XYZ file of C-alpha atoms in Angstrom:
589
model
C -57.772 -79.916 -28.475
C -54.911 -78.218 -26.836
C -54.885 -74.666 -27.082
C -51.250 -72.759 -28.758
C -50.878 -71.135 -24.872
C -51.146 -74.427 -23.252
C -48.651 -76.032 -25.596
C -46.635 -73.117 -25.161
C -46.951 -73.512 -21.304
C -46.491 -77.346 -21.722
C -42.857 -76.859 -23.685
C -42.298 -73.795 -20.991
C -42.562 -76.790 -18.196
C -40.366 -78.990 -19.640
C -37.242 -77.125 -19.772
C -38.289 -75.893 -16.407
C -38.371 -78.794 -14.746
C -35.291 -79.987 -16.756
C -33.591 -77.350 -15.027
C -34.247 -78.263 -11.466
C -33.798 -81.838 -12.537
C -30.049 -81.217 -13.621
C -29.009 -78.305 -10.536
C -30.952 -79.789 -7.757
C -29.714 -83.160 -9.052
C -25.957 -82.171 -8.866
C -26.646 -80.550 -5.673
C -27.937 -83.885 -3.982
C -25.355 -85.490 -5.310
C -22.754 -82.799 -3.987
C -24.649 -82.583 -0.796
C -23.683 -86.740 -0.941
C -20.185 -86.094 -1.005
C -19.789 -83.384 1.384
C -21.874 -85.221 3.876
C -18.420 -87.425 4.062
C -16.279 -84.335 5.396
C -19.116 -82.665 7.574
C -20.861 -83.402 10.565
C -24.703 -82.240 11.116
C -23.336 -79.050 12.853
C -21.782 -77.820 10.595
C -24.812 -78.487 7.341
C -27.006 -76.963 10.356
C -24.734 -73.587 10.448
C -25.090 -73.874 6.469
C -28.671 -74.183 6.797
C -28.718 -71.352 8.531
C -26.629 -69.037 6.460
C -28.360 -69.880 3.471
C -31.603 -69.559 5.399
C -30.725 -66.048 5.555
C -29.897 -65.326 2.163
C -33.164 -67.370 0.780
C -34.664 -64.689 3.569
C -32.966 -61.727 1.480
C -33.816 -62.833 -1.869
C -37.520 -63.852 -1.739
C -38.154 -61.016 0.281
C -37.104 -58.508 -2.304
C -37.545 -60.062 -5.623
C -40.678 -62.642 -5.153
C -43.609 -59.858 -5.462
C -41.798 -58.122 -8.569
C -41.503 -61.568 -10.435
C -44.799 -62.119 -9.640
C -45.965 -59.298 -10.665
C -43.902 -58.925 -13.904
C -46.202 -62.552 -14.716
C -49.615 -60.275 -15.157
C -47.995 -58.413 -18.048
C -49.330 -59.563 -21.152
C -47.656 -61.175 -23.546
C -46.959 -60.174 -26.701
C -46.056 -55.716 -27.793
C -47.210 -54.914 -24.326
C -44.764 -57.081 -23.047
C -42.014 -56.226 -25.276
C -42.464 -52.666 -24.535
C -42.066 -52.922 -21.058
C -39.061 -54.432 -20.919
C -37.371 -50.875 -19.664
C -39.814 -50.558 -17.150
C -39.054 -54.290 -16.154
C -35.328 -53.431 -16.171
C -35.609 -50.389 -14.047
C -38.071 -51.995 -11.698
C -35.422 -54.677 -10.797
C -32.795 -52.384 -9.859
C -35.380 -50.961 -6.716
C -34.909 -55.557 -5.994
C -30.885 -54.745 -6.198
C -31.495 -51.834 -3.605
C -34.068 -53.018 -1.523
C -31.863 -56.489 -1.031
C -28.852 -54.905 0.070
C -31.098 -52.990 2.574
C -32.565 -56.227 3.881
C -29.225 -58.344 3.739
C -27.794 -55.351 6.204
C -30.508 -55.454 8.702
C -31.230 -59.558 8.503
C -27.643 -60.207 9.346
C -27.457 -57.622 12.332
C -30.061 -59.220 13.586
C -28.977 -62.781 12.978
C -25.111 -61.927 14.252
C -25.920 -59.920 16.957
C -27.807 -62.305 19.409
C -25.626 -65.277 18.365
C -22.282 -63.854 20.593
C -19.083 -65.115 20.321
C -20.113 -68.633 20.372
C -20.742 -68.682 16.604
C -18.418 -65.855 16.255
C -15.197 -67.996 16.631
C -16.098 -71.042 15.279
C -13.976 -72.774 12.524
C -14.231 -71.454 8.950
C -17.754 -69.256 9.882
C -15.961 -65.353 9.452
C -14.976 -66.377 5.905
C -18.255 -68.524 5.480
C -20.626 -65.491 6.113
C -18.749 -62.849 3.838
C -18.409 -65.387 0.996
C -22.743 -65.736 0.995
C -23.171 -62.212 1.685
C -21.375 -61.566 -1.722
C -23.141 -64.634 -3.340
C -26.239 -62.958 -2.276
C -25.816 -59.601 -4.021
C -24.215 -61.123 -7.210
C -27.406 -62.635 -7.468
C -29.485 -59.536 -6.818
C -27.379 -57.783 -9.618
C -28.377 -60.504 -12.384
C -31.844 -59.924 -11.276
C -32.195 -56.976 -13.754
C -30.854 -59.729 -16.321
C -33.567 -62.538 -14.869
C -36.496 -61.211 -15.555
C -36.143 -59.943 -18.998
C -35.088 -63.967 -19.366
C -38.295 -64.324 -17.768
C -40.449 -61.698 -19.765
C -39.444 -63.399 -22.973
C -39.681 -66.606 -22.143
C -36.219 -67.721 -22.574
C -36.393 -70.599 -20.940
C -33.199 -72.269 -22.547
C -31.165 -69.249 -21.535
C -32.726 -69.895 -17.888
C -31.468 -73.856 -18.192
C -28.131 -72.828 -19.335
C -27.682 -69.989 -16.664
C -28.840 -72.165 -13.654
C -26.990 -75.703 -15.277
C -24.061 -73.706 -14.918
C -24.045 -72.124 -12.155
C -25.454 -75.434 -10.269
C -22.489 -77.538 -11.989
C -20.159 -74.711 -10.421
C -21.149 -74.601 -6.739
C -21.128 -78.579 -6.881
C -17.745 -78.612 -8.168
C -16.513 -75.366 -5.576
C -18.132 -77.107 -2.476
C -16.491 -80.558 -3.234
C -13.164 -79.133 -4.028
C -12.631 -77.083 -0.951
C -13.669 -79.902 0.855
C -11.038 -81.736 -0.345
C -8.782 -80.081 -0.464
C -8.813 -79.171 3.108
C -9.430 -82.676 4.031
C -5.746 -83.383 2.472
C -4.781 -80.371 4.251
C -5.762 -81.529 7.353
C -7.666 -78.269 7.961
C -10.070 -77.805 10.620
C -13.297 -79.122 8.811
C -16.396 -76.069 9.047
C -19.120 -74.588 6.919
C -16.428 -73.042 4.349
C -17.281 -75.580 1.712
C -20.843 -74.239 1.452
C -20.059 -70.992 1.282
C -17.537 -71.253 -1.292
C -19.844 -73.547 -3.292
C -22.433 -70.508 -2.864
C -20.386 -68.377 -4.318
C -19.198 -69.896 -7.221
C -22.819 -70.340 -7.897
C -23.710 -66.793 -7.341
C -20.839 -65.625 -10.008
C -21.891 -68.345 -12.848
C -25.539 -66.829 -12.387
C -24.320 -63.350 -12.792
C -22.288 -64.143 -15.612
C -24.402 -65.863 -17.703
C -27.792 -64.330 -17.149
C -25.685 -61.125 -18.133
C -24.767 -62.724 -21.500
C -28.128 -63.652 -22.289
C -29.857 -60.357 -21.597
C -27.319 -58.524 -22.706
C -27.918 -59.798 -26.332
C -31.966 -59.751 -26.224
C -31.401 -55.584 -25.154
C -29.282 -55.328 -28.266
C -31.950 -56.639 -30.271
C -34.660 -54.963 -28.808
C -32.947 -51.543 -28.162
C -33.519 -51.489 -24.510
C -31.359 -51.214 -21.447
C -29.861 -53.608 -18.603
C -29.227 -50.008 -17.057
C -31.666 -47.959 -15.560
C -33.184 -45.141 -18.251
C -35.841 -42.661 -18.262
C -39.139 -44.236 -19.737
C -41.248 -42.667 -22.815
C -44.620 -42.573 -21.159
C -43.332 -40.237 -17.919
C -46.940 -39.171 -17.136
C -47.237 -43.239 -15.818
C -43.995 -43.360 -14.317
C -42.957 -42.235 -10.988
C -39.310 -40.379 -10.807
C -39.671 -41.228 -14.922
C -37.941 -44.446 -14.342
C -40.478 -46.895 -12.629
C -43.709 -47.634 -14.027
C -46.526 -46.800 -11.978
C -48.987 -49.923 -12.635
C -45.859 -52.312 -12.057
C -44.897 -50.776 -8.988
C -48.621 -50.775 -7.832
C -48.857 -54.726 -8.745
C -45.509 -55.592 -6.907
C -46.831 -53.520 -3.502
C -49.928 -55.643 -3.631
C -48.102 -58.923 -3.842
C -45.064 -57.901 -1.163
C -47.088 -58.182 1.713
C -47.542 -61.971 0.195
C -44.466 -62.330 -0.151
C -43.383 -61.517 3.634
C -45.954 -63.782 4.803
C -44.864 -66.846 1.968
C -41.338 -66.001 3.562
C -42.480 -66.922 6.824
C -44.480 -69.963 6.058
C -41.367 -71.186 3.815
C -38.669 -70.483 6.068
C -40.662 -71.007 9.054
C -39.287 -74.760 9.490
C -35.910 -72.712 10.213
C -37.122 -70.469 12.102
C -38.712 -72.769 15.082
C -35.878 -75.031 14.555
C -33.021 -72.742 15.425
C -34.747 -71.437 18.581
C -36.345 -74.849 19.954
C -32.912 -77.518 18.699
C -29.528 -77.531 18.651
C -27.425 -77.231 15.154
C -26.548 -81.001 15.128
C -30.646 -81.735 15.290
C -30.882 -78.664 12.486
C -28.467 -80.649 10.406
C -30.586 -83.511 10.953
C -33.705 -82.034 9.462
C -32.395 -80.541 6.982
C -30.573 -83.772 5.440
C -34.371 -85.192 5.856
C -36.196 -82.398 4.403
C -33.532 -82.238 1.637
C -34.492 -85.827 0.381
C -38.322 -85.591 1.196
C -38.740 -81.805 -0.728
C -36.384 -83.147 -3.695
C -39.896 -83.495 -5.749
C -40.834 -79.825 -4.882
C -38.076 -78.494 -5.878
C -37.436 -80.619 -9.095
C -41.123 -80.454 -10.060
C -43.374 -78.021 -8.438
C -41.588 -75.338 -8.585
C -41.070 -75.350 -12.499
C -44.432 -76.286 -12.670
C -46.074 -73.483 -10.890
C -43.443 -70.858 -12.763
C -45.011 -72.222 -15.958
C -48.655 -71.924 -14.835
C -48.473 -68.631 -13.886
C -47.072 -67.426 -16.660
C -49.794 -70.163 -18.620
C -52.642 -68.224 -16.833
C -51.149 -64.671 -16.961
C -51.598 -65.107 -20.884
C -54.825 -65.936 -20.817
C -56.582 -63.624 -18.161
C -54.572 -60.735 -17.875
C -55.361 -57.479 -20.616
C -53.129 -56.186 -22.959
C -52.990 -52.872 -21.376
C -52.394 -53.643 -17.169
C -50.866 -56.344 -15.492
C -53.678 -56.802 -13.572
C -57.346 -58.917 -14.199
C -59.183 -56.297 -12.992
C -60.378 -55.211 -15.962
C -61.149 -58.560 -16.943
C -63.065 -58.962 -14.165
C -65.062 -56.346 -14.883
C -66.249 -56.783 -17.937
C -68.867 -58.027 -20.063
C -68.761 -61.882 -20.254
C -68.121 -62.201 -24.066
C -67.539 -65.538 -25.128
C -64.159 -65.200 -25.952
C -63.734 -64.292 -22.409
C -65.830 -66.837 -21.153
C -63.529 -69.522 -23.452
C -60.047 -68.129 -21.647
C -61.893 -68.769 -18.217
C -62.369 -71.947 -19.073
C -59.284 -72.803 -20.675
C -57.484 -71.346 -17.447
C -59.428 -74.122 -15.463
C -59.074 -76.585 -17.615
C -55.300 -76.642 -17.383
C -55.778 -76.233 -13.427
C -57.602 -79.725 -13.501
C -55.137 -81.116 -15.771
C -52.402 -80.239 -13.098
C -54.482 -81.327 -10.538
C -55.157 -84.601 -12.303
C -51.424 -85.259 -12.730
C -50.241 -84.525 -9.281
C -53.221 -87.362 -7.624
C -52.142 -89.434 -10.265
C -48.051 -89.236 -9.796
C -47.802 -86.859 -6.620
C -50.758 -88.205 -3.752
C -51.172 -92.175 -4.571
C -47.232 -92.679 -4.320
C -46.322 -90.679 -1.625
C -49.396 -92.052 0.359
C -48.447 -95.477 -0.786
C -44.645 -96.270 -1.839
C -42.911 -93.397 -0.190
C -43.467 -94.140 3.262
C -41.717 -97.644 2.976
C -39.543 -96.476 0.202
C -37.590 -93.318 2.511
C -36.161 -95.766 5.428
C -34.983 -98.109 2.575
C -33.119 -94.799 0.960
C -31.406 -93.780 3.681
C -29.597 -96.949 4.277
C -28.578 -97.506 1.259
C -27.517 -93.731 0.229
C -25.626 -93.190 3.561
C -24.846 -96.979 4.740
C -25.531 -98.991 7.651
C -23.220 -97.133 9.811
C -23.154 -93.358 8.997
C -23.671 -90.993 11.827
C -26.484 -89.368 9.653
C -28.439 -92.979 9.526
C -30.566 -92.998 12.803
C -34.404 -93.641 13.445
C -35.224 -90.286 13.877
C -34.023 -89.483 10.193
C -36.370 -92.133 8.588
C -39.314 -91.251 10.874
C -38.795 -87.905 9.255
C -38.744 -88.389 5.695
C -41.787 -91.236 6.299
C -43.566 -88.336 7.610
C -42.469 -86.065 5.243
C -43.786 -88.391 2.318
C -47.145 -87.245 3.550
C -46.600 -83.667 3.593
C -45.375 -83.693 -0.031
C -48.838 -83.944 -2.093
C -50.321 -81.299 0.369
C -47.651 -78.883 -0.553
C -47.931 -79.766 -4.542
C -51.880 -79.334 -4.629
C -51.628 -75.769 -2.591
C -48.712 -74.473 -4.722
C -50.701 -74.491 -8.104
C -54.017 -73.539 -6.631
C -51.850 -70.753 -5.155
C -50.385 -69.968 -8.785
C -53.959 -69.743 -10.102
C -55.289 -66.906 -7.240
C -52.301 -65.128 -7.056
C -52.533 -64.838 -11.620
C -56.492 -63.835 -11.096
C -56.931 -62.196 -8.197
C -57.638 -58.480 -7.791
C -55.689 -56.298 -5.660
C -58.460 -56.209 -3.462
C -58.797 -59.472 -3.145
C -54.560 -59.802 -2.740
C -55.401 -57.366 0.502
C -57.894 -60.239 1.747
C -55.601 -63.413 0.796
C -52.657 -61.231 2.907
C -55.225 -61.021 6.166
C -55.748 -64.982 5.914
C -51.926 -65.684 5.559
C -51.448 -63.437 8.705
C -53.980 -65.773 10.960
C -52.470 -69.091 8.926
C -48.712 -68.054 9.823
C -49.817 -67.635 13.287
C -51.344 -70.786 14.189
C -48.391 -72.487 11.839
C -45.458 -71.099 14.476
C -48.100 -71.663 17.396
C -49.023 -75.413 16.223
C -45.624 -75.761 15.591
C -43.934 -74.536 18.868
C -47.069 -77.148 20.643
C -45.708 -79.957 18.579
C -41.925 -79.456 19.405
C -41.600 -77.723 22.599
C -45.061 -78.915 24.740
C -45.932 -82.791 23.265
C -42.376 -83.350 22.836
C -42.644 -84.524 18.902
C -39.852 -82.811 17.569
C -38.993 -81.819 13.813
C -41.780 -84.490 13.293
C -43.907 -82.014 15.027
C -42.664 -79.584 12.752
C -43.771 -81.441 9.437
C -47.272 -82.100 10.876
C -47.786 -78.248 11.891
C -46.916 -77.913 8.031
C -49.380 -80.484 7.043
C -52.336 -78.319 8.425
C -50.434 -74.931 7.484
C -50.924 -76.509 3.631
C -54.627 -78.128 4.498
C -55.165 -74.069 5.793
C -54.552 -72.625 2.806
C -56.110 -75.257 -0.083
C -59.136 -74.696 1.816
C -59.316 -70.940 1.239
C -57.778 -71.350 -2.408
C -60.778 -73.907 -2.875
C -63.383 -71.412 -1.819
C -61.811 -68.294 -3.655
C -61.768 -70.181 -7.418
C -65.460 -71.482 -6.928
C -66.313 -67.523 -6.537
C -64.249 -66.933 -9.151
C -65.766 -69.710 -11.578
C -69.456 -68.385 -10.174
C -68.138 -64.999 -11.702
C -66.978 -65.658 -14.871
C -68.342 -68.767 -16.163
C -71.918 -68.330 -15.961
C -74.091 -71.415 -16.026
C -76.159 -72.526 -19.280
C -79.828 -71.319 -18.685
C -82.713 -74.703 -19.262
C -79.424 -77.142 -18.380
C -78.593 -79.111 -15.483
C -75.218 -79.915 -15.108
C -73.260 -79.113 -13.126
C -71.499 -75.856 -11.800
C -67.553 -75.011 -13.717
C -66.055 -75.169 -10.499
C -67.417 -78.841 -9.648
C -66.760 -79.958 -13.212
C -63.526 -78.722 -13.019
C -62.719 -80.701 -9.220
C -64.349 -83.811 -10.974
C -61.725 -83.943 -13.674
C -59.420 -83.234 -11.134
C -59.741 -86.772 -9.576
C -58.729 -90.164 -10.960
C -61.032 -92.755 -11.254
C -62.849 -94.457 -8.278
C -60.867 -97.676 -9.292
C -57.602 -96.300 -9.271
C -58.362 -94.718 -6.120
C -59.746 -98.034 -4.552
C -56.550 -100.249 -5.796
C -54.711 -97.262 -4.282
C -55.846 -97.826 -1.064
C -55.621 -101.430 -0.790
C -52.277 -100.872 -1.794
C -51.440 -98.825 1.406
C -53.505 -101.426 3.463
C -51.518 -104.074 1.962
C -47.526 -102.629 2.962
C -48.546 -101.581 5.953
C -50.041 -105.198 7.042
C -46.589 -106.045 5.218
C -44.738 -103.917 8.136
C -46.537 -106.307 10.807
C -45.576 -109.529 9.023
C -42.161 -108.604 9.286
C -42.162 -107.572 13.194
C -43.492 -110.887 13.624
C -40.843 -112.877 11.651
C -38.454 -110.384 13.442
C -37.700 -113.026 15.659
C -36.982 -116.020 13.755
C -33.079 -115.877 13.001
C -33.143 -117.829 10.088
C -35.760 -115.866 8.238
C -34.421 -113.099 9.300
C -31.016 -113.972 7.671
C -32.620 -115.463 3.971
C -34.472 -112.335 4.084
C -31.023 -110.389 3.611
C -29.041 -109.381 0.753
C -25.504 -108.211 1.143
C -23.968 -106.354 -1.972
C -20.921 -104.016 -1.120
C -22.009 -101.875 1.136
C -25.387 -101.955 0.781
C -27.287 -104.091 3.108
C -31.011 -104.778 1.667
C -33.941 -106.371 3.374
C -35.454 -108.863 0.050
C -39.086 -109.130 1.718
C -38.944 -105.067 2.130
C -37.872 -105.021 -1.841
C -40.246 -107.804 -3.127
C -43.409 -105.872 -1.304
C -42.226 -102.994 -2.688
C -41.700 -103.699 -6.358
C -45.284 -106.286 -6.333
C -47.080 -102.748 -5.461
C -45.320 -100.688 -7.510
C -46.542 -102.519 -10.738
C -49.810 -102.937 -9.916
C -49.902 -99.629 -8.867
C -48.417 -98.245 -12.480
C -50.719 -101.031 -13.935
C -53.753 -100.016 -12.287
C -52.906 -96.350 -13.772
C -52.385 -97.034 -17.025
C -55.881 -99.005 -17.458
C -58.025 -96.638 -15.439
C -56.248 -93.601 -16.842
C -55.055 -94.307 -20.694
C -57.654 -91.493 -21.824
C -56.199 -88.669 -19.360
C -52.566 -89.671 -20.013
C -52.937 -89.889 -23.661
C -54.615 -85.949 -23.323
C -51.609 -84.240 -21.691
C -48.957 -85.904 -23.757
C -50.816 -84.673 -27.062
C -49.002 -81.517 -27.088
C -45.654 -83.333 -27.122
C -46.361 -86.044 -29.953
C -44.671 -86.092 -33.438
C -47.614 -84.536 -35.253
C -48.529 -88.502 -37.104
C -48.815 -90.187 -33.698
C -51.795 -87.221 -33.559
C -53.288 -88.036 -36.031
C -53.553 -91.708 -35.185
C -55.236 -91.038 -31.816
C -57.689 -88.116 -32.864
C -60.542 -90.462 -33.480
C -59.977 -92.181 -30.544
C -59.897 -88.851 -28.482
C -63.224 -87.928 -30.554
C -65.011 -90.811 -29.569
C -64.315 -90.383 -26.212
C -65.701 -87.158 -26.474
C -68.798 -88.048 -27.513
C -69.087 -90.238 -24.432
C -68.787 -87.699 -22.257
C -71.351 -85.693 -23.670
């Protein structure tokens, strides 16, 4: 049955991902309407600029929230709220110190080229002071965070994604009926208008929880001052968040690195490029993974981290009681559950439907003759489908080490992103620069970047399983850890209709070279509507596989999917299935 954390975490996922659903939805959408005023210089110089301010943020706030996740929930948590607080303010300072010496080095080498171009003075200042409004409601985020107030976090981030939308496409308007110089000033006033609607509203929301509470949003002098340093900042916290910075610098560069290779090895128009292709293919990561791996962590936080340190150590450490033993395997089981879900949803489409569904997107999004619809944008996002389930599968096996690791063991996961983010910017820079593949390149140097690092998540949670589930003397089944990767993967039917699938729409891409030449097929096989300029074969394939495929998942998988909805269902719907679920049990035993 599911456990009251795992519901918790379940409920805790929902709103999450409801909340990237609704602001990265508006900003597609936005993005859509802009992309009518701009050209790909000018989203490349945007790119850019918020590159930078991504740079400033993660950089000073990831390893904090991260570490804020190991706290306990429950009086622990609530007493630490100050400490939380004051810790957040070192994020304000430490920013600002960042955002001073990024941009010196990002302005300084660029000259008077990007200097004087249109609109980018104004552009820079405006996400400079986007950036620290949004390191000032970081004292405000994570006691959202802390107490789980995940509704505040959808209303502060609706908002504030509703208001850049709104900012961006009214300045671009409005200077397109000005007849204004176009430039990157739409962006950054979009940005900023985001930046303020964060501030405001995440102040609004913590504001009341400190009233009720009796804590803070300012910084104040801590009871225990024997485990604070200076009085203010709590010495276990701090500890924690220095463990998981050096992470964070190296998580920076793997994240950003796509920027990073792409402003020195192309021009700003092939930047813009890329990014309008990695902005449709990492739509799912953003809508779902991220919410998802927020969730998890906090998920496995509560159930292997103590009451009195935000850390597993002492877990880890000690005696394997059975109620320890039963948290353990909790924590895996929801791993495998995610795991399940993403093969299911995540790896059959994308290595199926998405490749054939991406060129079929663009057209129709952007229309026949847009200067953003060219070859080398679908060849992008076809290749990006493929890079999508490798970045899901390594983002919540990344959650589960970073929520049980010790800070030893942080140390060693830091050496092995150093040698990983080196051969990622050398594999890269071979792709680009020396075999001439371009931001193609780029995504496949990302594809073994993300193979790279499930590898070495893989072999850290089977030592960790080895450590704290211990096996059942006299019995011969298998280990936790392969237990845990078997209910990880779908059925071997699902996987083998899965695959002929794939077989199937690729032999579907050869047909239609073949017919290529026959006019008359080649004109029954369209259909004209508006604007929109669809090939019928392309759309026929398309939908025929997409039902078996859903049909081939709901037979082999009714069990699994009927299991993770459980903790959503009206409470007589349970009832109904419970002695199907028990008998299925008994199966399996």
């Amino acid at each position: 049955m599911t456990t009251k954390t795992e519901s918790r975490g379940a409920t805790g996922t929902i709103y999450l991902i409801t909340i990237q659903i609704v602001s990265r939805g508006l900003t597609f959408f936005g993005n859509q309407a802009l992309l009518r005023y701009v050209s790909p210089s000018h989203l490349g110089l945007a790119v850019q600029l918020e590159a930078l301010s991504i740079s400033v943020l993660y950089t000073a706030r990831e390893s904090l929230r991260v570490a804020l996740q190991r706290v306990s929930s429950g009086a622990a948590a609530t007493k630490s709220s100050q400490a939380a607080v004051n810790a957040a303010y070192l994020v304000v300072l430490l920013g600002m110190l960042l955002g001073t010496v990024l941009s010196s080095f990002y302005l300084y080498p660029a000259g008077s080229d990007l200097l004087d171009l249109p609109g980018f003075k104004p552009a820079f200042w405006l996400y400079g002071i986007a950036t620290v409004l949004e390191l000032l409601a970081e004292p405000c985020f994570v006691i959202i965070q802390q107490h789980a107030l995940f509704k505040d976090r959808a209303r502060a981030e609706t908002t504030a994604a509703i208001t850049r939308c709104i900012a961006a496409c009214s300045a671009a308007i409005y200077m397109s009926r000005q007849q204004m110089v176009m430039s990157v000033l739409p962006f950054a006033v979009g940005q900023f208008g985001y930046g303020l609607s964060l501030f405001v509203v995440y102040a609004w929301s913590a504001s009341r929880v400190a009233s009720s509470d009796h804590f803070s949003l300012l910084p104040k002098q801590l009871q225990d001052e024997s485990n604070a340093a200076l009085a203010l900042f709590s010495k276990p916290l701090l500890k924690m968040a220095r463990a998981f910075y050096i992470q964070s610098i190296f998580k920076w560069l793997l994240t950003q690195g796509d920027t990073l290779v792409l402003s020195y090895f192309a021009d700003l128009q092939s930047q813009g490029i890329f990014a309008l292709a990695s902005n449709y293919g990492g739509l799912a990561s953003r809508l779902l993974f991220q919410p998802v791996e927020e969730s998890s962590r906090n998920v496995f936080g509560r159930l292997l981290s103590t009451s009195n340190a935000p850390s597993t150590k002492t877990l880890r450490s000690a005696p394997k009681s059975p109620e320890l033993v039963q948290k353990c395997n909790q924590a895996l089981h929801y791993l495998s559950t995610i795991l399940h879900s993403y093969t299911l949803f995540i790896v059959i489409p994308c290595f199926t439907l998405l490749p054939q569904i991406f060129p079929i997107l663009i057209s129709t999004l952007l229309g026949s003759k847009s200067q953003w619809n060219s070859t080398q944008t679908a060849q992008l996002l076809s290749a990006y489908s493929y890079y999508i389930p490798f970045l899901a599968i390594n983002g919540i096996l990344d959650a589960f080490v970073t929520s049980v690791a010790t800070e030893a063991e942080l140390g060693w996961q830091s050496v092995m992103m150093i040698g990983v983010t080196g051969l990622y910017l050398s594999v890269a820079a071979l792709f680009m620069d020396a075999m001439k593949l371009g931001a193609v390149g780029l995504v496949y140097a990302n594809i073994i970047n993300m193979v790279l690092r499930i590898i070495f998540s893989l072999w850290f949670i089977q030592g960790w399983t080895q450590e704290n589930i211990p096996s059942t003397p006299g019995k011969t089944r298998p280990s936790a850890f392969r237990q845990s990767c078997g209910k990880s993967l779908p059925s071997y039917a699902c996987l083998f209709n899965s695959g002929l699938i794939a077989i199937g729409l690729q032999a579907q891409g050869y047909v239609k070279v073949a017919l290529a030449d026959n006019a008359t097929v080649a004109e029954l096989s369209r259909l004209k509507f508006g604007r929109l300029n669809l090939d019928l074969f392309d759309l026929s394939y398309l939908f025929s596989a997409a039902v078996v495929l859903i049909s081939t998942i709901l037979l082999t998988e009714s069990e699994f999917l009927i299991r993770t909805v459980e903790p959503l269902l009206p409470k007589r719907v349970k009832s109904r299935l419970e002695p199907y679920l028990k008998d299925q049990e008994k199966k399996e035993q």
